[in-house]
Short mmCIF file of C-alpha atoms and ligand atoms in Angstrom, two decimals:
data_model
loop_
_atom_site.label_atom_id
_atom_site.label_comp_id
_atom_site.label_asym_id
_atom_site.label_seq_id
_atom_site.Cartn_x
_atom_site.Cartn_y
_atom_site.Cartn_z
CA MET A 1 -19.68 -71.84 32.47
CA LYS A 2 -16.05 -70.78 32.42
CA THR A 3 -15.15 -67.20 33.26
CA LEU A 4 -12.44 -65.27 31.46
CA VAL A 5 -10.33 -65.17 34.63
CA GLU A 6 -10.62 -68.95 35.08
CA PHE A 7 -9.77 -69.47 31.42
CA ILE A 8 -6.67 -67.24 31.62
CA ASN A 9 -5.53 -68.97 34.83
CA ASP A 10 -6.06 -72.45 33.33
CA LYS A 11 -3.94 -71.45 30.32
CA GLN A 12 -1.13 -70.34 32.57
CA VAL A 13 -0.85 -73.83 33.99
CA GLU A 14 -0.19 -75.13 30.46
CA TYR A 15 3.05 -73.14 30.31
CA PRO A 16 5.72 -74.62 32.55
CA GLY A 17 7.75 -71.86 34.08
CA ALA A 18 4.98 -69.28 33.71
CA THR A 19 5.28 -66.70 36.44
CA GLY A 20 1.74 -65.38 36.36
CA GLU A 21 2.86 -61.96 35.15
CA PHE A 22 1.23 -62.32 31.77
CA THR A 23 -1.95 -63.60 33.43
CA ARG A 24 -1.98 -60.53 35.62
CA LEU A 25 -1.49 -58.25 32.62
CA LEU A 26 -4.46 -59.77 30.78
CA ASN A 27 -6.59 -59.52 33.89
CA ASP A 28 -5.70 -55.83 34.23
CA ILE A 29 -6.79 -55.20 30.64
CA THR A 30 -10.07 -56.94 31.42
CA ILE A 31 -10.71 -54.76 34.45
CA ALA A 32 -10.16 -51.59 32.42
CA ALA A 33 -12.44 -52.97 29.70
CA LYS A 34 -15.22 -53.42 32.26
CA ILE A 35 -14.86 -49.83 33.47
CA VAL A 36 -14.92 -48.53 29.91
CA ASN A 37 -17.90 -50.75 29.13
CA ARG A 38 -19.83 -49.27 32.06
CA GLU A 39 -19.15 -45.77 30.79
CA ILE A 40 -20.14 -46.64 27.21
CA ARG A 41 -23.37 -48.22 28.32
CA ILE A 42 -24.47 -44.94 29.90
CA ALA A 43 -23.02 -42.77 27.15
CA GLY A 44 -26.45 -41.60 26.04
CA LEU A 45 -27.35 -40.50 29.56
CA ALA A 46 -24.18 -39.24 31.14
CA ASP A 47 -21.94 -36.37 30.26
CA ILE A 48 -19.55 -38.63 28.40
CA ASN A 49 -20.68 -37.79 24.89
CA GLY A 50 -18.98 -35.14 22.84
CA LEU A 51 -15.58 -33.65 22.32
CA HIS A 52 -12.84 -33.39 24.89
CA GLY A 53 -11.56 -30.18 23.31
CA THR A 54 -8.15 -31.59 22.38
CA THR A 55 -6.60 -33.28 19.34
CA ASN A 56 -4.38 -36.33 19.25
CA ILE A 57 -1.14 -36.92 17.36
CA GLN A 58 -3.04 -37.73 14.16
CA GLY A 59 -4.74 -34.34 14.37
CA GLU A 60 -8.08 -35.99 15.15
CA GLU A 61 -10.39 -34.40 17.70
CA GLN A 62 -10.48 -36.47 20.87
CA LYS A 63 -13.85 -37.46 22.24
CA LYS A 64 -14.37 -37.50 25.99
CA LEU A 65 -14.64 -41.26 25.81
CA ASP A 66 -11.29 -41.55 23.97
CA VAL A 67 -9.63 -39.76 26.85
CA PHE A 68 -11.58 -41.63 29.54
CA ALA A 69 -10.76 -45.05 28.08
CA ASN A 70 -7.13 -44.13 27.46
CA THR A 71 -6.72 -43.01 31.07
CA HIS A 72 -8.28 -46.15 32.50
CA PHE A 73 -6.29 -48.59 30.39
CA ILE A 74 -3.07 -46.74 31.24
CA GLU A 75 -3.89 -46.68 34.96
CA ALA A 76 -4.80 -50.37 35.06
CA LEU A 77 -1.58 -51.38 33.33
CA LYS A 78 0.54 -49.02 35.37
CA HIS A 79 -0.69 -50.31 38.70
CA GLY A 80 -0.44 -53.93 37.61
CA GLY A 81 3.30 -53.50 37.20
CA GLN A 82 3.77 -56.04 34.40
CA CYS A 83 3.73 -53.47 31.62
CA ALA A 84 6.83 -51.34 31.07
CA ALA A 85 5.42 -49.03 28.37
CA ILE A 86 2.35 -48.30 26.30
CA ALA A 87 1.95 -46.95 22.78
CA SER A 88 -1.53 -45.48 22.49
CA GLU A 89 -3.36 -43.85 19.63
CA GLU A 90 -4.10 -41.00 22.00
CA ASN A 91 -0.50 -40.22 23.01
CA GLU A 92 2.17 -38.89 20.70
CA ASP A 93 5.00 -40.39 22.69
CA LEU A 94 5.44 -43.75 24.26
CA ILE A 95 4.16 -43.82 27.84
CA ILE A 96 7.06 -45.21 29.81
CA PHE A 97 6.41 -46.30 33.35
CA GLY A 98 9.09 -45.15 35.72
CA ASN A 99 10.27 -46.69 38.96
CA PRO A 100 9.14 -48.80 40.63
CA TYR A 101 6.97 -50.07 37.81
CA SER A 102 9.64 -50.62 35.20
CA GLN A 103 11.60 -52.81 37.59
CA LYS A 104 9.63 -55.92 36.82
CA GLY A 105 7.68 -54.96 33.70
CA LYS A 106 8.40 -57.64 31.12
CA TYR A 107 5.81 -56.58 28.59
CA VAL A 108 4.84 -53.59 26.47
CA VAL A 109 1.37 -52.86 25.10
CA ALA A 110 0.04 -51.02 22.04
CA MET A 111 -3.60 -49.96 22.12
CA ASP A 112 -6.45 -48.15 20.47
CA PRO A 113 -8.56 -47.40 23.56
CA VAL A 114 -11.71 -46.53 21.59
CA ASP A 115 -11.94 -47.67 18.01
CA GLY A 116 -14.74 -46.12 15.97
CA SER A 117 -14.97 -42.92 18.01
CA SER A 118 -17.18 -41.22 15.43
CA ASN A 119 -19.87 -43.80 16.23
CA ILE A 120 -20.10 -43.08 19.97
CA GLU A 121 -22.88 -40.55 19.83
CA VAL A 122 -25.01 -42.43 17.34
CA ASN A 123 -25.23 -45.60 19.40
CA ILE A 124 -23.30 -47.79 16.97
CA PRO A 125 -20.82 -50.45 18.16
CA ILE A 126 -17.30 -49.34 19.05
CA GLY A 127 -14.33 -51.27 20.33
CA THR A 128 -10.94 -51.45 22.02
CA ILE A 129 -7.89 -53.06 20.41
CA PHE A 130 -4.67 -54.13 22.12
CA SER A 131 -1.47 -56.01 21.41
CA VAL A 132 1.18 -57.27 23.80
CA PHE A 133 4.89 -57.76 23.12
CA LYS A 134 7.67 -59.01 25.32
CA ARG A 135 10.14 -56.17 25.67
CA ILE A 136 13.52 -56.59 24.02
CA THR A 137 15.42 -54.11 26.16
CA LYS A 138 16.65 -55.16 29.59
CA GLU A 139 14.15 -55.41 32.41
CA GLY A 140 14.76 -53.10 35.32
CA ARG A 141 15.48 -50.15 33.05
CA PRO A 142 12.91 -47.95 31.35
CA ALA A 143 11.50 -49.42 28.14
CA THR A 144 12.22 -47.68 24.83
CA VAL A 145 10.49 -47.28 21.48
CA ASP A 146 12.48 -50.29 20.19
CA ASP A 147 10.38 -52.51 22.45
CA LEU A 148 7.30 -51.53 20.45
CA LEU A 149 8.86 -51.51 17.00
CA GLN A 150 8.69 -55.27 16.59
CA PRO A 151 6.96 -57.00 13.68
CA GLY A 152 3.54 -58.45 14.46
CA ARG A 153 4.95 -61.99 14.29
CA GLU A 154 6.65 -61.30 17.63
CA MET A 155 3.39 -60.49 19.39
CA VAL A 156 2.60 -62.61 22.43
CA ALA A 157 -1.07 -61.66 22.63
CA ALA A 158 -3.69 -59.53 20.92
CA GLY A 159 -7.32 -58.88 21.58
CA TYR A 160 -10.28 -56.68 21.02
CA VAL A 161 -13.35 -55.76 22.98
CA LEU A 162 -16.52 -55.10 21.03
CA TYR A 163 -19.08 -52.95 22.81
CA GLY A 164 -22.02 -54.06 20.68
CA SER A 165 -25.47 -55.46 21.36
CA SER A 166 -23.49 -57.36 23.96
CA THR A 167 -19.91 -56.77 25.11
CA THR A 168 -17.51 -59.36 23.79
CA MET A 169 -13.82 -59.81 24.38
CA VAL A 170 -11.89 -61.84 21.82
CA TYR A 171 -8.23 -62.63 22.30
CA THR A 172 -5.39 -64.89 21.26
CA THR A 173 -2.04 -65.80 22.70
CA GLY A 174 -1.00 -67.52 19.47
CA ASN A 175 -2.80 -70.74 20.24
CA GLY A 176 -6.24 -70.21 18.71
CA VAL A 177 -8.85 -67.54 19.39
CA ASN A 178 -11.47 -67.48 22.12
CA GLY A 179 -14.41 -65.13 22.67
CA PHE A 180 -16.05 -64.15 25.95
CA THR A 181 -19.36 -62.41 26.52
CA TYR A 182 -19.88 -60.01 29.40
CA ASP A 183 -22.73 -60.66 31.79
CA PRO A 184 -23.35 -57.26 33.41
CA SER A 185 -25.59 -58.75 36.10
CA VAL A 186 -22.63 -60.57 37.65
CA GLY A 187 -19.83 -58.40 36.25
CA LEU A 188 -17.98 -61.26 34.57
CA PHE A 189 -16.95 -62.33 31.08
CA PHE A 190 -17.93 -65.92 30.24
CA LEU A 191 -16.46 -68.14 27.54
CA SER A 192 -19.08 -68.03 24.80
CA HIS A 193 -17.08 -68.60 21.60
CA PRO A 194 -14.39 -71.25 22.12
CA ASP A 195 -11.80 -71.80 19.37
CA MET A 196 -13.21 -69.30 16.89
CA LYS A 197 -12.63 -70.09 13.23
CA LEU A 198 -13.28 -67.83 10.31
CA PRO A 199 -14.88 -69.31 7.17
CA ASP A 200 -12.45 -69.42 4.21
CA GLU A 201 -15.09 -67.81 2.03
CA GLY A 202 -17.71 -65.19 2.74
CA ASN A 203 -20.10 -63.04 0.80
CA THR A 204 -19.74 -59.60 2.33
CA TYR A 205 -17.17 -56.92 1.69
CA SER A 206 -16.60 -53.82 3.82
CA ILE A 207 -14.95 -50.73 2.42
CA ASN A 208 -15.63 -47.00 2.46
CA GLU A 209 -16.69 -46.94 -1.15
CA ALA A 210 -17.14 -43.16 -1.18
CA ASN A 211 -13.37 -43.03 -1.76
CA TYR A 212 -13.69 -45.19 -4.90
CA ASN A 213 -12.23 -42.61 -7.26
CA TYR A 214 -9.05 -42.46 -5.19
CA PHE A 215 -8.58 -46.22 -4.81
CA PRO A 216 -5.66 -48.05 -6.45
CA GLU A 217 -6.61 -49.85 -9.66
CA GLY A 218 -6.27 -53.27 -7.99
CA VAL A 219 -8.93 -52.38 -5.41
CA LYS A 220 -11.28 -51.04 -8.09
CA ARG A 221 -10.92 -54.28 -10.06
CA PHE A 222 -11.52 -56.38 -6.94
CA LEU A 223 -14.68 -54.40 -6.18
CA ASN A 224 -15.90 -54.98 -9.74
CA TYR A 225 -15.27 -58.70 -9.15
CA CYS A 226 -17.32 -58.57 -5.90
CA GLN A 227 -20.20 -56.96 -7.79
CA GLU A 228 -20.24 -59.32 -10.78
CA ASP A 229 -23.04 -61.85 -11.24
CA ASP A 230 -21.83 -65.39 -10.65
CA LYS A 231 -24.17 -67.84 -8.93
CA PRO A 232 -21.62 -70.58 -8.05
CA THR A 233 -19.47 -68.11 -6.09
CA HIS A 234 -22.48 -66.32 -4.56
CA ARG A 235 -21.70 -63.06 -6.30
CA PRO A 236 -22.65 -60.29 -6.22
CA TYR A 237 -21.62 -60.08 -2.59
CA SER A 238 -23.23 -57.71 -0.07
CA THR A 239 -21.69 -54.56 1.34
CA ARG A 240 -21.63 -53.99 5.08
CA TYR A 241 -19.69 -51.08 6.56
CA VAL A 242 -20.04 -50.04 10.19
CA GLY A 243 -17.10 -47.64 10.29
CA SER A 244 -15.69 -49.26 13.44
CA LEU A 245 -12.89 -51.63 12.48
CA VAL A 246 -13.56 -53.92 15.43
CA ALA A 247 -17.23 -54.32 14.52
CA ASP A 248 -16.53 -54.86 10.82
CA VAL A 249 -13.82 -57.42 11.50
CA HIS A 250 -15.88 -59.20 14.17
CA ARG A 251 -18.76 -59.63 11.75
CA ASN A 252 -16.36 -61.21 9.26
CA MET A 253 -14.97 -63.37 12.04
CA MET A 254 -18.44 -64.80 12.66
CA ARG A 255 -19.76 -64.98 9.12
CA GLY A 256 -16.82 -64.65 6.75
CA GLY A 257 -16.06 -61.65 4.57
CA ILE A 258 -13.35 -59.14 3.78
CA PHE A 259 -12.61 -55.69 5.18
CA ILE A 260 -10.44 -53.32 3.17
CA TYR A 261 -8.96 -49.95 4.05
CA PRO A 262 -6.66 -49.32 1.12
CA GLY A 263 -4.14 -46.63 0.51
CA ASN A 264 -5.47 -43.88 -1.71
CA GLN A 265 -4.17 -40.93 -3.66
CA LYS A 266 -4.54 -38.63 -0.68
CA ASN A 267 -3.08 -41.07 1.86
CA PRO A 268 -0.93 -43.72 0.19
CA MET A 269 -0.63 -45.67 3.44
CA GLY A 270 -4.37 -45.50 4.13
CA LYS A 271 -5.77 -44.50 7.49
CA LEU A 272 -5.41 -47.39 9.90
CA ARG A 273 -2.45 -47.65 12.24
CA LEU A 274 -0.17 -50.67 12.12
CA LEU A 275 0.73 -51.15 15.75
CA TYR A 276 -2.57 -50.81 17.55
CA GLU A 277 -5.16 -51.48 14.84
CA CYS A 278 -3.91 -53.60 11.94
CA ALA A 279 -1.30 -55.87 13.54
CA PRO A 280 -3.43 -57.04 16.51
CA MET A 281 -6.45 -57.65 14.26
CA ALA A 282 -4.15 -59.48 11.82
CA PHE A 283 -2.80 -61.74 14.58
CA ILE A 284 -6.33 -62.62 15.74
CA ILE A 285 -7.63 -63.23 12.22
CA GLU A 286 -4.62 -65.39 11.24
CA GLN A 287 -5.08 -67.40 14.42
CA ALA A 288 -8.71 -67.96 13.41
CA GLY A 289 -7.63 -69.24 10.00
CA GLY A 290 -8.04 -65.99 8.04
CA LYS A 291 -5.55 -63.68 6.35
CA ALA A 292 -4.39 -60.08 6.71
CA SER A 293 -2.33 -58.28 4.12
CA ASP A 294 -1.31 -54.81 2.99
CA GLY A 295 -2.28 -55.92 -0.50
CA PHE A 296 1.11 -57.48 -1.20
CA LYS A 297 2.47 -59.07 1.95
CA PRO A 298 1.26 -60.18 5.38
CA ILE A 299 0.62 -57.38 7.86
CA LEU A 300 2.47 -59.40 10.51
CA ASP A 301 5.68 -59.28 8.44
CA ILE A 302 5.86 -55.48 8.34
CA GLU A 303 8.86 -54.11 10.24
CA PRO A 304 7.59 -51.01 12.04
CA TYR A 305 9.64 -47.80 12.11
CA ASP A 306 7.19 -45.51 13.93
CA ILE A 307 4.66 -46.26 16.66
CA HIS A 308 1.95 -44.34 14.77
CA GLN A 309 2.70 -45.53 11.23
CA ARG A 310 -0.16 -46.50 8.96
CA THR A 311 -0.67 -49.33 6.53
CA PRO A 312 -3.25 -50.35 3.94
CA LEU A 313 -5.30 -53.29 5.27
CA PHE A 314 -7.00 -56.24 3.55
CA ILE A 315 -8.31 -58.61 6.22
CA GLY A 316 -10.76 -61.48 6.56
CA SER A 317 -11.60 -64.79 4.94
CA ARG A 318 -8.52 -66.41 3.44
CA HIS A 319 -9.75 -66.91 -0.11
CA MET A 320 -11.22 -63.41 -0.33
CA VAL A 321 -7.99 -61.76 0.82
CA GLU A 322 -6.00 -63.91 -1.62
CA LYS A 323 -8.33 -62.83 -4.43
CA ALA A 324 -7.90 -59.16 -3.53
CA GLU A 325 -4.12 -59.64 -3.43
CA GLU A 326 -4.23 -61.16 -6.92
CA PHE A 327 -5.89 -58.00 -8.25
CA MET A 328 -3.45 -55.79 -6.37
CA LYS A 329 -0.45 -57.65 -7.72
CA GLU A 330 -1.78 -57.57 -11.27
CA TYR A 331 -3.01 -53.98 -11.43
CA SER A 332 -1.17 -52.06 -8.73
CA ARG A 333 2.44 -51.84 -7.89
CA GLU A 334 3.37 -51.22 -4.30
CA LEU A 335 2.49 -47.56 -3.67
CA ALA A 336 3.56 -46.86 -7.27
CA ASP A 337 -0.03 -46.00 -8.15
CA PHE A 338 0.28 -42.82 -6.18
CA ARG A 339 3.58 -41.45 -7.37
P1 LIG B 401 -10.55 -44.48 15.56
O1 LIG B 401 -11.93 -44.18 16.03
O2 LIG B 401 -9.76 -45.29 16.55
O3 LIG B 401 -9.80 -43.27 15.06
O4 LIG B 401 -10.66 -45.50 14.32
C1 LIG B 401 -11.55 -45.24 13.28
C2 LIG B 401 -11.18 -46.09 12.13
C3 LIG B 401 -11.74 -47.50 12.11
O5 LIG B 401 -12.40 -47.93 13.24
C4 LIG B 401 -12.67 -47.52 10.94
O6 LIG B 401 -12.59 -48.74 10.29
C5 LIG B 401 -12.21 -46.39 10.08
O7 LIG B 401 -11.63 -45.46 10.95
C6 LIG B 401 -13.30 -45.73 9.31
O8 LIG B 401 -12.77 -44.73 8.53
P2 LIG B 401 -13.63 -43.95 7.42
O9 LIG B 401 -14.57 -43.07 8.17
O10 LIG B 401 -12.61 -43.21 6.63
O11 LIG B 401 -14.34 -44.98 6.57
MN1 LIG B 402 -9.29 -47.12 15.62
MN1 LIG B 403 -9.32 -44.80 18.57
#
């Protein structure tokens, strides 16, 4: 049985010239994930449920757990010293680590500390999402927003933690995807899903269909396609929607399927954030053989201009995403539907 720490250390050896800094950064993320996991597991008992009494930059009410997780991930990365700055869903501005931390910090991180916050109190899986970039500004000086505003293709690592019926950490460094399951009795993650691959085809689709009337025409047509009767292609498909991106994408990762959060008339760019939700999930899914698109082009090709910007998301099994893109290209023009 290989532990996550052993696995990360073994990988480091494969890179000549590796300094161990990246290994340390990943280990720090793991430690914070364990602390957050402990808190989540007692969420029904302890005073961790409920609102924190504040709102974040997106105007959403912060849950106590959002703030708890945010604080722990920031602390872990700050003390590690490898991370020069963090963009978090819970902080309007970039968190820039000052001296002495920025002296050697080579990396910057974007994160959604708790994904699926509305599910905390109802005992439904939630997650954590993170992405890691090498900074482009000079080391030794404070990082800037430019370090985070890099297209997803530049990412050096991305991962998610799913706090589900078990706690699983899935990550990639651009060389395949591996999944680790947490054994709480020994406090370690063990390699449980080596070299994860997503089926090219699936038969589930996940979308918040209550917004149907506001969807672009291409999405409506794709949904009609999913619901049509056609034995050879296993249609009609099934709907599954957890409401936690990590859980919905992880299910598709295991079984195949597509998750869609489109733009709509009220929010042309949809709801999900590029830097710490869509791009890391896109990197992982592409590495597992799947596809992630904004309906027209790969998520990883988007050039970010704001750390909190949003994007429509179509992600999952390759053929299903390609099919959805076909409908988008035929029936919807980029954002033009909403003008
Ligand atoms: P967060 O809890 O980090 O704000 O993210 C919630 C997101 C995502 O996890 C999920 O897929 C989506 O919101 C669900 O949105 P709807 O409730 O609009 O369907
Ligand atoms: Mn989220
Ligand atoms: Mn969140």
